[in-house]
mmCIF file of C-alpha atoms and ligand atoms in Angstrom:
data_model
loop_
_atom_site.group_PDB
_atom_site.id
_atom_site.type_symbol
_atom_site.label_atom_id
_atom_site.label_comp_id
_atom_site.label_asym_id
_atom_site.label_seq_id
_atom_site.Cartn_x
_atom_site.Cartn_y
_atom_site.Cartn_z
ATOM 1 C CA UNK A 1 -24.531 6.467 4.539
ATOM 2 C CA UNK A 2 -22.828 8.433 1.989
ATOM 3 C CA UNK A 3 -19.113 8.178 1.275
ATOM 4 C CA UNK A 4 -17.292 10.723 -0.977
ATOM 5 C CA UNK A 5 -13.436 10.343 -1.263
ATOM 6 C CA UNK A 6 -10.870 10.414 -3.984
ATOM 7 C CA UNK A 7 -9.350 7.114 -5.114
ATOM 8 C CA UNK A 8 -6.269 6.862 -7.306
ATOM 9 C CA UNK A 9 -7.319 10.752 -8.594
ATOM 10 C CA UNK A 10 -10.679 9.977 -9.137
ATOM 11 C CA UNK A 11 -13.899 11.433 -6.672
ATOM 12 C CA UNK A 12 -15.984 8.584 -6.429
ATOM 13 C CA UNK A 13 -19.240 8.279 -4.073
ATOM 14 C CA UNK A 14 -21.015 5.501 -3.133
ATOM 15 C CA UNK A 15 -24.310 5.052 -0.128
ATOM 16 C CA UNK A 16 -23.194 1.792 1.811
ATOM 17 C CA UNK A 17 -23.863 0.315 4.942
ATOM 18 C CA UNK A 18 -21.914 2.419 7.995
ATOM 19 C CA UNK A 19 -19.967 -0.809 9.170
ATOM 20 C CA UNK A 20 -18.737 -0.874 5.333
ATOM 21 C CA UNK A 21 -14.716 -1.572 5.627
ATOM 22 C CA UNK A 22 -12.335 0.513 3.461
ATOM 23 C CA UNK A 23 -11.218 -2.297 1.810
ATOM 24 C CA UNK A 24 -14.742 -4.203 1.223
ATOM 25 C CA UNK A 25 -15.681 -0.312 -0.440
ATOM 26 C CA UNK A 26 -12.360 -0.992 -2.743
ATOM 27 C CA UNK A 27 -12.808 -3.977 -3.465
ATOM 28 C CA UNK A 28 -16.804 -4.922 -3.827
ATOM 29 C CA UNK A 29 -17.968 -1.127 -4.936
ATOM 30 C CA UNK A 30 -14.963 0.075 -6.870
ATOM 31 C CA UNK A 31 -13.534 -3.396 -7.547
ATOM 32 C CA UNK A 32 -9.923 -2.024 -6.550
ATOM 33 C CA UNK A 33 -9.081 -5.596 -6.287
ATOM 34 C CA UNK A 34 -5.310 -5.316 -5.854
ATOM 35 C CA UNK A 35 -5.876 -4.402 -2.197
ATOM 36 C CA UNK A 36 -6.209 -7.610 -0.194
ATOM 37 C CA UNK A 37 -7.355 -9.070 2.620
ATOM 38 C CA UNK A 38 -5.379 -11.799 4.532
ATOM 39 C CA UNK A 39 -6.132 -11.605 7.862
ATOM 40 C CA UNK A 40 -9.313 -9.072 8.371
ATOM 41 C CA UNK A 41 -8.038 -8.452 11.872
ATOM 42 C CA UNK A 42 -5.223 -5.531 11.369
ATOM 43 C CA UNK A 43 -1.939 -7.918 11.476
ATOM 44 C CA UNK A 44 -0.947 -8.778 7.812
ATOM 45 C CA UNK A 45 -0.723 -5.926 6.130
ATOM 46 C CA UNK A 46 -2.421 -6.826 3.046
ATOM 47 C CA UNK A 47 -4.816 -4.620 2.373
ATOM 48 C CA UNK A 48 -2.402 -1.467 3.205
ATOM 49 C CA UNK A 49 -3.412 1.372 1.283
ATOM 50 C CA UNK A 50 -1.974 5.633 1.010
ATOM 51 C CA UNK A 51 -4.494 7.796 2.693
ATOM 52 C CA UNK A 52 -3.898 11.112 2.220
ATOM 53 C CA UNK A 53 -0.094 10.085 1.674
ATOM 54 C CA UNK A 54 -0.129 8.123 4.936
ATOM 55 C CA UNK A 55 -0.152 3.940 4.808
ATOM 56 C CA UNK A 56 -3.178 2.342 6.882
ATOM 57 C CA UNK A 57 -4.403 -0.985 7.223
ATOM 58 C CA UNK A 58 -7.969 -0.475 4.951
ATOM 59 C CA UNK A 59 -9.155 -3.574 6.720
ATOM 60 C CA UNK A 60 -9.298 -1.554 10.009
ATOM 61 C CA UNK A 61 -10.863 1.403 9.200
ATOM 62 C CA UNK A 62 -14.742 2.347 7.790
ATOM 63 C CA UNK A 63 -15.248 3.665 4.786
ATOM 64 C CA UNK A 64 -17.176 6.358 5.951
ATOM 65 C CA UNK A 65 -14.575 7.792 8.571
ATOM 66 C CA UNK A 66 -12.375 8.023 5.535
ATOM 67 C CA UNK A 67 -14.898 11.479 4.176
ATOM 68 C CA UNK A 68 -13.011 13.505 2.141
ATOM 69 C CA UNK A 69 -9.547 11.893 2.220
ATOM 70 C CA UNK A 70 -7.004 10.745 -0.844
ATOM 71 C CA UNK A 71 -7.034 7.336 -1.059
ATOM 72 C CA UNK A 72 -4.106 5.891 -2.924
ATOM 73 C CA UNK A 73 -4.715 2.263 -3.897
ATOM 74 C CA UNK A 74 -1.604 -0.164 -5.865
ATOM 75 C CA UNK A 75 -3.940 0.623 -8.843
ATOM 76 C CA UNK A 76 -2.810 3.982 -8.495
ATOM 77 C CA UNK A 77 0.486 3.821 -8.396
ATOM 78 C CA UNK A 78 2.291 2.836 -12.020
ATOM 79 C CA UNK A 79 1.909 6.182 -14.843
ATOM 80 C CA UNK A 80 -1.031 6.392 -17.052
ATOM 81 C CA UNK A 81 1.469 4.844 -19.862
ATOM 82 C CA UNK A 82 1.901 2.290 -17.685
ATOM 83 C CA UNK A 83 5.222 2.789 -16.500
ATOM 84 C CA UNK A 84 5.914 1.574 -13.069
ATOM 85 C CA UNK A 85 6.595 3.473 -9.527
ATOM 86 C CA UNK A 86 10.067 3.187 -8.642
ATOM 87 C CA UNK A 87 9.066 1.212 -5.629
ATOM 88 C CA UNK A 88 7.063 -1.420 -7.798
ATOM 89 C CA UNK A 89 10.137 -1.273 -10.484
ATOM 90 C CA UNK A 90 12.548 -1.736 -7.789
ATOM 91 C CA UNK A 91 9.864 -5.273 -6.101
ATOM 92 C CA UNK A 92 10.310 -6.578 -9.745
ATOM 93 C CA UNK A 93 14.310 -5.875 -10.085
ATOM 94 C CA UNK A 94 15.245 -7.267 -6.550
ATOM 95 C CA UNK A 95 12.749 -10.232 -6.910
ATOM 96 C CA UNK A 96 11.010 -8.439 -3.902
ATOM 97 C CA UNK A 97 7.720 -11.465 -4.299
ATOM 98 C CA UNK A 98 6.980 -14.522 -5.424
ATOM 99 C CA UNK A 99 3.309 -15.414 -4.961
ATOM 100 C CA UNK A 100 2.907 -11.361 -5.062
ATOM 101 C CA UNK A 101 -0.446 -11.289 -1.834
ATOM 102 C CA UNK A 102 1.463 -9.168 0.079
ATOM 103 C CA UNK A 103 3.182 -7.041 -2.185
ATOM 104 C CA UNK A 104 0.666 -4.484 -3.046
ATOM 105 C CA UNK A 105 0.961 -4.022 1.194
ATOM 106 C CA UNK A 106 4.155 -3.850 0.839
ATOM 107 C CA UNK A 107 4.850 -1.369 -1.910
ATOM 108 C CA UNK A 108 2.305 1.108 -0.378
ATOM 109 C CA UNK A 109 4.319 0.585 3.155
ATOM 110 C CA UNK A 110 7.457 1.687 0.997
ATOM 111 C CA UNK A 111 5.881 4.851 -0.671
ATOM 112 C CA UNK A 112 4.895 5.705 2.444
ATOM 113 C CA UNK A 113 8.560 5.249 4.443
ATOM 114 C CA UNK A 114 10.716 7.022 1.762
ATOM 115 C CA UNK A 115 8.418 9.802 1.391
ATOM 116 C CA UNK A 116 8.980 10.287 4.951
ATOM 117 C CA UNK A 117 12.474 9.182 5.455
ATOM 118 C CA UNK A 118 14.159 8.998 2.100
ATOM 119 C CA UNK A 119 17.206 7.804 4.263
ATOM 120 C CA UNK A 120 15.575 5.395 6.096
ATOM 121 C CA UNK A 121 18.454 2.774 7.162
ATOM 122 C CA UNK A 122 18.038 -0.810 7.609
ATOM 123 C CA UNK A 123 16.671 -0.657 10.712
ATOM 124 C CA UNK A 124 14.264 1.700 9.889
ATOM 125 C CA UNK A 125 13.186 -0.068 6.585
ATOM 126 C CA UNK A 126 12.760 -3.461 8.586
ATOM 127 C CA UNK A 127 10.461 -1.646 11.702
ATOM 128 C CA UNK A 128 8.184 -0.032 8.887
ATOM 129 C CA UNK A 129 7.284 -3.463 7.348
ATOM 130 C CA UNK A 130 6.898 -5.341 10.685
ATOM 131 C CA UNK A 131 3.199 -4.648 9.886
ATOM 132 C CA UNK A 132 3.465 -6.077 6.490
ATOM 133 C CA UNK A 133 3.575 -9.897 6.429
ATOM 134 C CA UNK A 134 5.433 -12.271 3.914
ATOM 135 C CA UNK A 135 4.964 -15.786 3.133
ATOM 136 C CA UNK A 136 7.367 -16.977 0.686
ATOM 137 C CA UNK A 137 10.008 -14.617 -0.313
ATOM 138 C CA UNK A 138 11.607 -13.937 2.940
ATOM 139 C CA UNK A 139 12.403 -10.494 3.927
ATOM 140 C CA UNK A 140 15.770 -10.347 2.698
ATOM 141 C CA UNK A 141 15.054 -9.373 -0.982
ATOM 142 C CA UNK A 142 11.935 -7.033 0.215
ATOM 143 C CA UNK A 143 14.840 -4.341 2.027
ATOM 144 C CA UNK A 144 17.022 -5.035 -0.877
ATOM 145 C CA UNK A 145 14.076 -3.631 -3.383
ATOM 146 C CA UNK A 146 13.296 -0.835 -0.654
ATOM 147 C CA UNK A 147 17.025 0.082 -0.502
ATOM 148 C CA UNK A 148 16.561 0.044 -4.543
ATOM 149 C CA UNK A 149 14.459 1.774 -4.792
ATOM 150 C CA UNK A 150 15.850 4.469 -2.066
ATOM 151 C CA UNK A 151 18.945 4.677 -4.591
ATOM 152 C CA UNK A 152 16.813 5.264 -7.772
ATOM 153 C CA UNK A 153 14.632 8.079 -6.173
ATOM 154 C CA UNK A 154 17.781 9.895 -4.811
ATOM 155 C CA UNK A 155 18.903 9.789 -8.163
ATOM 156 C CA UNK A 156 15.705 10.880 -10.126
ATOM 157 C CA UNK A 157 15.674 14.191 -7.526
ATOM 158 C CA UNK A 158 19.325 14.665 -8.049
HETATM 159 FE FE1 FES B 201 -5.857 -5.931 6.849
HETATM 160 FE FE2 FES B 201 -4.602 -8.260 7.212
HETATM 161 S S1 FES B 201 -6.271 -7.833 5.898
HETATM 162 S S2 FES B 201 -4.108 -6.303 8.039
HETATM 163 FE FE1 FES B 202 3.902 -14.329 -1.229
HETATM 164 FE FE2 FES B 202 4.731 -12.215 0.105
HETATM 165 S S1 FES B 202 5.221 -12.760 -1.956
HETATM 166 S S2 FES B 202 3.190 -13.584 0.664
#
């Protein structure tokens, strides 16, 4: 079947299989690589990805029900000069990762909460990762870098 979206600003179209994943169509056709898969069964948040503004697991949805919509991958995230999201500036300032798997999940996760709740309290931060699973840093320094980040996008709309 055919599958037309727009990754990271870029229409791309591809025929694949209809049982293609999202994330197997970022990864093995678009080699989006940065999305990954730890669990393959919707409960580690790895492979969370922005569509149409909105985090999903990409792991738990086809490519082709995805038609039409704005993917947003981790690849997409930093400027074209390179210059990092907030979010990812604020993961590298807090010492939000160590091995770094589930940080791609968890930045996207992020985006997603403060462009929905740029308030978002504690509470709130820690029930909008619950989906988004760590290994080694604990959580502690992953709400720090949300919180972070929080405080630097306040002050870059200021
Ligand atoms: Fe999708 Fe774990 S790989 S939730
Ligand atoms: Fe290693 Fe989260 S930084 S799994």
């Amino acid at each position: 079947m055919k599958v037309e979206l727009v990754v990271n600003g870029k229409q791309v179209s591809a025929d694949v299989p209809p049982n293609t994943l999202l994330v197997q169509f970022l990864r093995e056709h678009l080699r989006l690589t940065g999305t990954h898969i730890g669990c393959d069964t919707a409960q580690c948040g790895a492979c969370t990805v922005l569509a149409d503004g909105r985090a999903i697991k990409s792991c738990n949805a086809l490519a082709v029900q995805m038609q039409g919509c704005e993917i947003t991958t981790i690849e997409g995230l930093a400027a074209q000069d390179g210059t990092l999201h907030p979010v990812q500036a604020a993961f590298k300032e807090c010492h939000g990762l160590q091995c770094g798997f589930c940080t791609p999940g968890m930045v996207l996760s992020t985006v997603d909460l403060l462009q929905r709740h740029p308030s978002a309290d504690e509470r709130q931060i820690r029930e909008q990762l619950d989906g988004n699973l760590c290994r080694c840093t604990g959580y502690q320094n992953i709400v720090r870098a949300v919180q972070t980040a929080q405080q630097s996008t306040a002050t870059a709309v200021a």
